mmCIF file of C-alpha atoms in Angstrom:
data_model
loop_
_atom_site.group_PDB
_atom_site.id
_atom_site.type_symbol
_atom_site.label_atom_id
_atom_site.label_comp_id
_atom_site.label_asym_id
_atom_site.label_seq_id
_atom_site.Cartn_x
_atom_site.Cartn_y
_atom_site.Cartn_z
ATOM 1 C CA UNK A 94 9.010 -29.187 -12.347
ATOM 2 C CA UNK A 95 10.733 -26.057 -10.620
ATOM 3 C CA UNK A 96 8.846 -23.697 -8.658
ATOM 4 C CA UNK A 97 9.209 -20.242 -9.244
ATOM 5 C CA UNK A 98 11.013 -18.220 -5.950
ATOM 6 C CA UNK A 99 8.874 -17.251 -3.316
ATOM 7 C CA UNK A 100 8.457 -13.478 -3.223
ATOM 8 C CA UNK A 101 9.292 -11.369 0.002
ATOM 9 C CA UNK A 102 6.237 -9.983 1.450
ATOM 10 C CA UNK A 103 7.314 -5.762 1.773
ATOM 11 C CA UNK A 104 3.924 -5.180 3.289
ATOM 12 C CA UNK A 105 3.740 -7.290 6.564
ATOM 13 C CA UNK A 106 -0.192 -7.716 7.322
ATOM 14 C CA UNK A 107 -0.476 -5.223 10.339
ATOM 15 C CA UNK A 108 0.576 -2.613 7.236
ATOM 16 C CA UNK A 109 -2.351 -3.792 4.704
ATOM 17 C CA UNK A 110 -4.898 -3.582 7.785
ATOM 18 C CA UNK A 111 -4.082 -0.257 8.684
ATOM 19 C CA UNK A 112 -4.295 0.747 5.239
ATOM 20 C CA UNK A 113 -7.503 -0.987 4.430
ATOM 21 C CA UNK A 114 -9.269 0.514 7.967
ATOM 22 C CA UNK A 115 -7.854 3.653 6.932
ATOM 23 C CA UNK A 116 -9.395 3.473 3.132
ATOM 24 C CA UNK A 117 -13.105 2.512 4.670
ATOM 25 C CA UNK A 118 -12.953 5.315 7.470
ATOM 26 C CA UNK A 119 -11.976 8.072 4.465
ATOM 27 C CA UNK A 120 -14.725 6.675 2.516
ATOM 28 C CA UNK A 121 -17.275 6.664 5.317
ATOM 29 C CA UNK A 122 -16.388 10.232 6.914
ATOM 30 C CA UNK A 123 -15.804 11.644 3.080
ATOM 31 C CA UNK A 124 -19.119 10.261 1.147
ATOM 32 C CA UNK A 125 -21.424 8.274 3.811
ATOM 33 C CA UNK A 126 -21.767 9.396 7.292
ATOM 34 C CA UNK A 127 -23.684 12.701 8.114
ATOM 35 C CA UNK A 128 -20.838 15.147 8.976
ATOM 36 C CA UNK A 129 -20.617 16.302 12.249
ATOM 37 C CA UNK A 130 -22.629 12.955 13.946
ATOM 38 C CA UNK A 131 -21.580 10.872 16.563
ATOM 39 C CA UNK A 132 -20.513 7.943 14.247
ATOM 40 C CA UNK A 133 -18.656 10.351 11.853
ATOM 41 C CA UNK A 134 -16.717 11.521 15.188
ATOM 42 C CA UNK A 135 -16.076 8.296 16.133
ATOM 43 C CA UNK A 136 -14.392 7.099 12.668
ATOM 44 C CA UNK A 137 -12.654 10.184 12.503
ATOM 45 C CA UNK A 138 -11.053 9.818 16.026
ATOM 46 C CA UNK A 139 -10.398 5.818 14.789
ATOM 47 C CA UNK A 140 -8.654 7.088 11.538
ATOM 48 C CA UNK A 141 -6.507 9.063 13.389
ATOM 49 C CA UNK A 142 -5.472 6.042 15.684
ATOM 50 C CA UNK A 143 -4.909 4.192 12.337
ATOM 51 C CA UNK A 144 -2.350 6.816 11.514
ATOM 52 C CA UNK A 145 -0.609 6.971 15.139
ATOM 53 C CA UNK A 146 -0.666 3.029 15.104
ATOM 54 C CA UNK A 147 0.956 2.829 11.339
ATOM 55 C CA UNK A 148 3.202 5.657 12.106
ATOM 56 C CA UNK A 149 4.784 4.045 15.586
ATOM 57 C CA UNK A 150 4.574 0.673 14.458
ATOM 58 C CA UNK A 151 6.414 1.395 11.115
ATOM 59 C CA UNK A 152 9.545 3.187 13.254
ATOM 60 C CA UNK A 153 9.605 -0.021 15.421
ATOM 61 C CA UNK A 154 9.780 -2.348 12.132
ATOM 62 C CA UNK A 155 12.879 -3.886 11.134
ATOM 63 C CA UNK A 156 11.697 -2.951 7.679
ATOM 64 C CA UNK A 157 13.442 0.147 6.194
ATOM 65 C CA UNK A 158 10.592 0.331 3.899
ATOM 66 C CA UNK A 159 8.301 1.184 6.894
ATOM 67 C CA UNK A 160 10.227 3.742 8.503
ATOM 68 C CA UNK A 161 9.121 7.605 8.471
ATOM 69 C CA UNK A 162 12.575 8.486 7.178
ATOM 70 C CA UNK A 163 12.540 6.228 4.446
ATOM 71 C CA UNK A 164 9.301 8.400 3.178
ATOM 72 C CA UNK A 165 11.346 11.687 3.162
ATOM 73 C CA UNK A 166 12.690 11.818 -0.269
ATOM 74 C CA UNK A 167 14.847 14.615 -1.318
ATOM 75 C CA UNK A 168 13.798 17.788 -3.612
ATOM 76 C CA UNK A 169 15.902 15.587 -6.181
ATOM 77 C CA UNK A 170 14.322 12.476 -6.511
ATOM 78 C CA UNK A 171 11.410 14.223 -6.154
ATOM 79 C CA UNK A 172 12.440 16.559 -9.446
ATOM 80 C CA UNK A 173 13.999 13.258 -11.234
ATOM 81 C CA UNK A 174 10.558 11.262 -11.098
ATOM 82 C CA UNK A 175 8.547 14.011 -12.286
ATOM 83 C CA UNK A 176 10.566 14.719 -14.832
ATOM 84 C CA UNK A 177 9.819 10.654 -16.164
ATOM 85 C CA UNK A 178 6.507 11.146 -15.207
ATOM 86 C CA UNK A 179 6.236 14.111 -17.507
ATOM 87 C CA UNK A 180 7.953 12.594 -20.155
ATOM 88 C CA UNK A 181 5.735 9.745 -19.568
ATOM 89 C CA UNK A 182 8.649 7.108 -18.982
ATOM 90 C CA UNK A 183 8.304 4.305 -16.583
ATOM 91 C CA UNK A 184 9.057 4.920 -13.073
ATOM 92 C CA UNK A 185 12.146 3.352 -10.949
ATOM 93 C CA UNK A 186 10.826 0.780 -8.781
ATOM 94 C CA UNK A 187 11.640 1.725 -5.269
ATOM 95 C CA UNK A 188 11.558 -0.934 -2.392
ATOM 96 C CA UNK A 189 8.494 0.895 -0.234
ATOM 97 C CA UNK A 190 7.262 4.446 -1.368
ATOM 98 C CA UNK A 191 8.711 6.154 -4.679
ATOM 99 C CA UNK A 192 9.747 9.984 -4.405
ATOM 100 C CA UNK A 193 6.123 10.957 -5.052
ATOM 101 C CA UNK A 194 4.065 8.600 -3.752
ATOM 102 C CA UNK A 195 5.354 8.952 -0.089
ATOM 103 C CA UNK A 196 4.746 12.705 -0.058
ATOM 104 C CA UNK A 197 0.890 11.957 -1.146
ATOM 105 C CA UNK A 198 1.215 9.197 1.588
ATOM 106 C CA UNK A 199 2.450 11.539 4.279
ATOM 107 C CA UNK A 200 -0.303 14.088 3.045
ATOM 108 C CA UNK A 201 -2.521 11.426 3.393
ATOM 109 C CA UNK A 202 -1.787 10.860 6.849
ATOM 110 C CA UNK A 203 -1.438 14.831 7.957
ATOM 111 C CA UNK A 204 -5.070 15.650 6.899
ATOM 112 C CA UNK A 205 -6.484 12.814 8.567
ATOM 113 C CA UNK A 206 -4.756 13.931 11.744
ATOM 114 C CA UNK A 207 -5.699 17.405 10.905
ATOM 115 C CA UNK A 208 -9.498 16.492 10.403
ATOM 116 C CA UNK A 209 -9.322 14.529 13.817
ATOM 117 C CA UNK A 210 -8.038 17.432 15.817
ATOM 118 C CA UNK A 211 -10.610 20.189 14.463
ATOM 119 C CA UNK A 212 -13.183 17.513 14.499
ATOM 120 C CA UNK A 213 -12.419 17.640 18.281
ATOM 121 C CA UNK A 214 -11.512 21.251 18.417
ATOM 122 C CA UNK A 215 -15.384 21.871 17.069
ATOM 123 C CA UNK A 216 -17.230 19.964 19.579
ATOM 124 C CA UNK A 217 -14.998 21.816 22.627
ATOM 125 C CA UNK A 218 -15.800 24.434 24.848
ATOM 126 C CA UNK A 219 -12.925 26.815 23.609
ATOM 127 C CA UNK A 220 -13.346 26.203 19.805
ATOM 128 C CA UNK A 221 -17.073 25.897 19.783
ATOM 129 C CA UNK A 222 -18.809 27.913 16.745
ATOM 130 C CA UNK A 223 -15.149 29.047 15.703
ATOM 131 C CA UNK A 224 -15.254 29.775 12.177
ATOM 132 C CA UNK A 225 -11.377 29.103 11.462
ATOM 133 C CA UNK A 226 -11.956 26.016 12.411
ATOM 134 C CA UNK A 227 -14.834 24.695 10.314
ATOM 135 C CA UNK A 228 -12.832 26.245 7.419
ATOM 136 C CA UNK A 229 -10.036 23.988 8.253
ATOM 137 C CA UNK A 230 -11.667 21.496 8.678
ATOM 138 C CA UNK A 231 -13.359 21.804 5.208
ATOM 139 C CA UNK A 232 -10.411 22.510 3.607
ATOM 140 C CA UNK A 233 -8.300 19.664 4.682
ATOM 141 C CA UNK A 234 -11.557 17.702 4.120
ATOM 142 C CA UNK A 235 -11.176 18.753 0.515
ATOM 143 C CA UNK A 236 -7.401 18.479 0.406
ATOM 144 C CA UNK A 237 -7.819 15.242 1.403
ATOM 145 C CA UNK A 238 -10.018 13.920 -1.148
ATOM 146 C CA UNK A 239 -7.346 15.746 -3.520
ATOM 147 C CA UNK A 240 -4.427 13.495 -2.002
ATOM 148 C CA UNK A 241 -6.528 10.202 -2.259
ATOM 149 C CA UNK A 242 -6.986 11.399 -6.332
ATOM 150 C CA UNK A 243 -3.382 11.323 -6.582
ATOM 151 C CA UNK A 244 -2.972 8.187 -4.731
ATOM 152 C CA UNK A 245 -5.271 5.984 -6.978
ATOM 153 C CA UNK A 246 -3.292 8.255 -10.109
ATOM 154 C CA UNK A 247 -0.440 7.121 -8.968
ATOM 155 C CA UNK A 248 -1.215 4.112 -8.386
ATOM 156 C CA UNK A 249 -2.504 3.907 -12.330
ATOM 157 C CA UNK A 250 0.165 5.324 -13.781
ATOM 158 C CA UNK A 251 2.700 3.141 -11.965
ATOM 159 C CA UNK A 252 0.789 -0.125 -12.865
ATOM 160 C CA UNK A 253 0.078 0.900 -16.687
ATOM 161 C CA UNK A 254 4.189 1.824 -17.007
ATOM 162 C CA UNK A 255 5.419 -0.860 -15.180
ATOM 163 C CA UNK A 256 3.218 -3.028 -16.614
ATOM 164 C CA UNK A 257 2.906 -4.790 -13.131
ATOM 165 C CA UNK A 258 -0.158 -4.529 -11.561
ATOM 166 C CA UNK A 259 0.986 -2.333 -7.981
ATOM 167 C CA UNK A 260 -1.914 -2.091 -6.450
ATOM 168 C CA UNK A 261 -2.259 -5.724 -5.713
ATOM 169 C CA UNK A 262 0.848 -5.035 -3.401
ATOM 170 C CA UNK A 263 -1.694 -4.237 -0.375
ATOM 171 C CA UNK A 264 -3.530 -7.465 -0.842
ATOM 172 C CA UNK A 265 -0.909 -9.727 -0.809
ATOM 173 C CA UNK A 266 1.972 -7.353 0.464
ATOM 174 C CA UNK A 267 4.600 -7.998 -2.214
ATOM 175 C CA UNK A 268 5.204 -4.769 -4.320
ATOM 176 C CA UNK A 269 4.406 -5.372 -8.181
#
C-alpha cells in the first residue's frame, strides 16, 4: 500500500498559537469583557504582545511565508485578485498570505496595536478624559471588527473556490 506524501507544515505551531490567543483576546475585548475594566486592559495589553511576538518572531523565521515583507503585496496583485474575485474565479494559491488577505492581516494587527496604545493613552495622566482618543479608540474598535468580517470572508470565499477547505490551515498548519 503507498502512503500518500507527507505535507509541509507552512504554519509552524508558535504561528497557530499566536493566532488562536489573538482570535480569543478580539473576541473577549470585542463582545465579552466590560470595556474599559481591568481584565479588558489586561487582554488588550496581551493582544498587543501577541502581535509584537508574531511580528518579531516571523522576521527571525527561516520561513519566507512569515516574513513582514512577504505580506506587502504590490498595487498589482492586489488589482489582479480582485479582479478574479469580482469575476468570481478561483483565487491563485499563494504559499503564506494572498494579495488581499495579508493587507486584512496587517489591518488586523495595526488596530489591535492601535486599541492597545489608546487603551493606555485613556487611563494616563496626559490623555485622561481626551475625547480624540475615545473616538479612536471606538473607531479602530469598529474597524477592527470590519477587518475580522473580511478575514472569515475571505477565508469563505477561498475555501468554497478552491474547493479546499483553508481554514483548517491554522489547525494543522498546512495551507489547503
Amino acid at each position: 500500500m503507498k502512503s500518500s506524501p507527507k505535507k509541509s507544515v507552512l504554519w509552524p505551531i508558535w504561528v497557530r498559537l499566536t493566532h488562536w490567543a489573538l482570535a480569543a483576546a478580539c473576541i473577549l475585548n470585542l463582545a465579552i469583557l466590560e470595556e474599559g475594566e481591568e481584565p479588558h486592559q489586561w487582554v488588550g495589553y496581551a493582544a498587543a504582545a501577541l502581535v509584537v511576538i508574531r511580528a518579531v518572531s516571523g522576521q527571525r523565521s527561516s520561513k519566507r511565508a512569515l516574513k513582514l515583507s512577504s505580506m506587502l503585496p504590490r498595487p498589482r496583485q492586489i488589482r489582479a485578485e480582485l479582479k478574479k474575485l469580482v469575476a468570481r474565479k478561483p483565487l491563485d494559491r499563494q504559499e503564506g498570505h494572498s494579495p488581499l488577505a495579508a493587507p486584512v492581516m496587517l489591518g488586523i494587527w495595526g488596530a489591535v496595536l492601535v486599541l492597545s496604545l489608546t487603551g493606555f493613552m485613556q487611563l494616563s495622566d496626559t490623555f485622561y478624559g481626551d475625547e480624540w482618543v475615545y473616538e479612536v479608540h471606538e473607531l479602530t474598535s469598529k474597524a477592527l471588527w470590519a477587518l475580522i468580517a473580511a478575514h472569515l470572508l475571505g477565508l469563505a470565499h477561498d475555501t468554497r473556490s478552491s474547493g479546499k477547505p483553508t481554514w483548517k490551515g491554522m489547525w494543522s498548519g498546512q495551507k489547503g
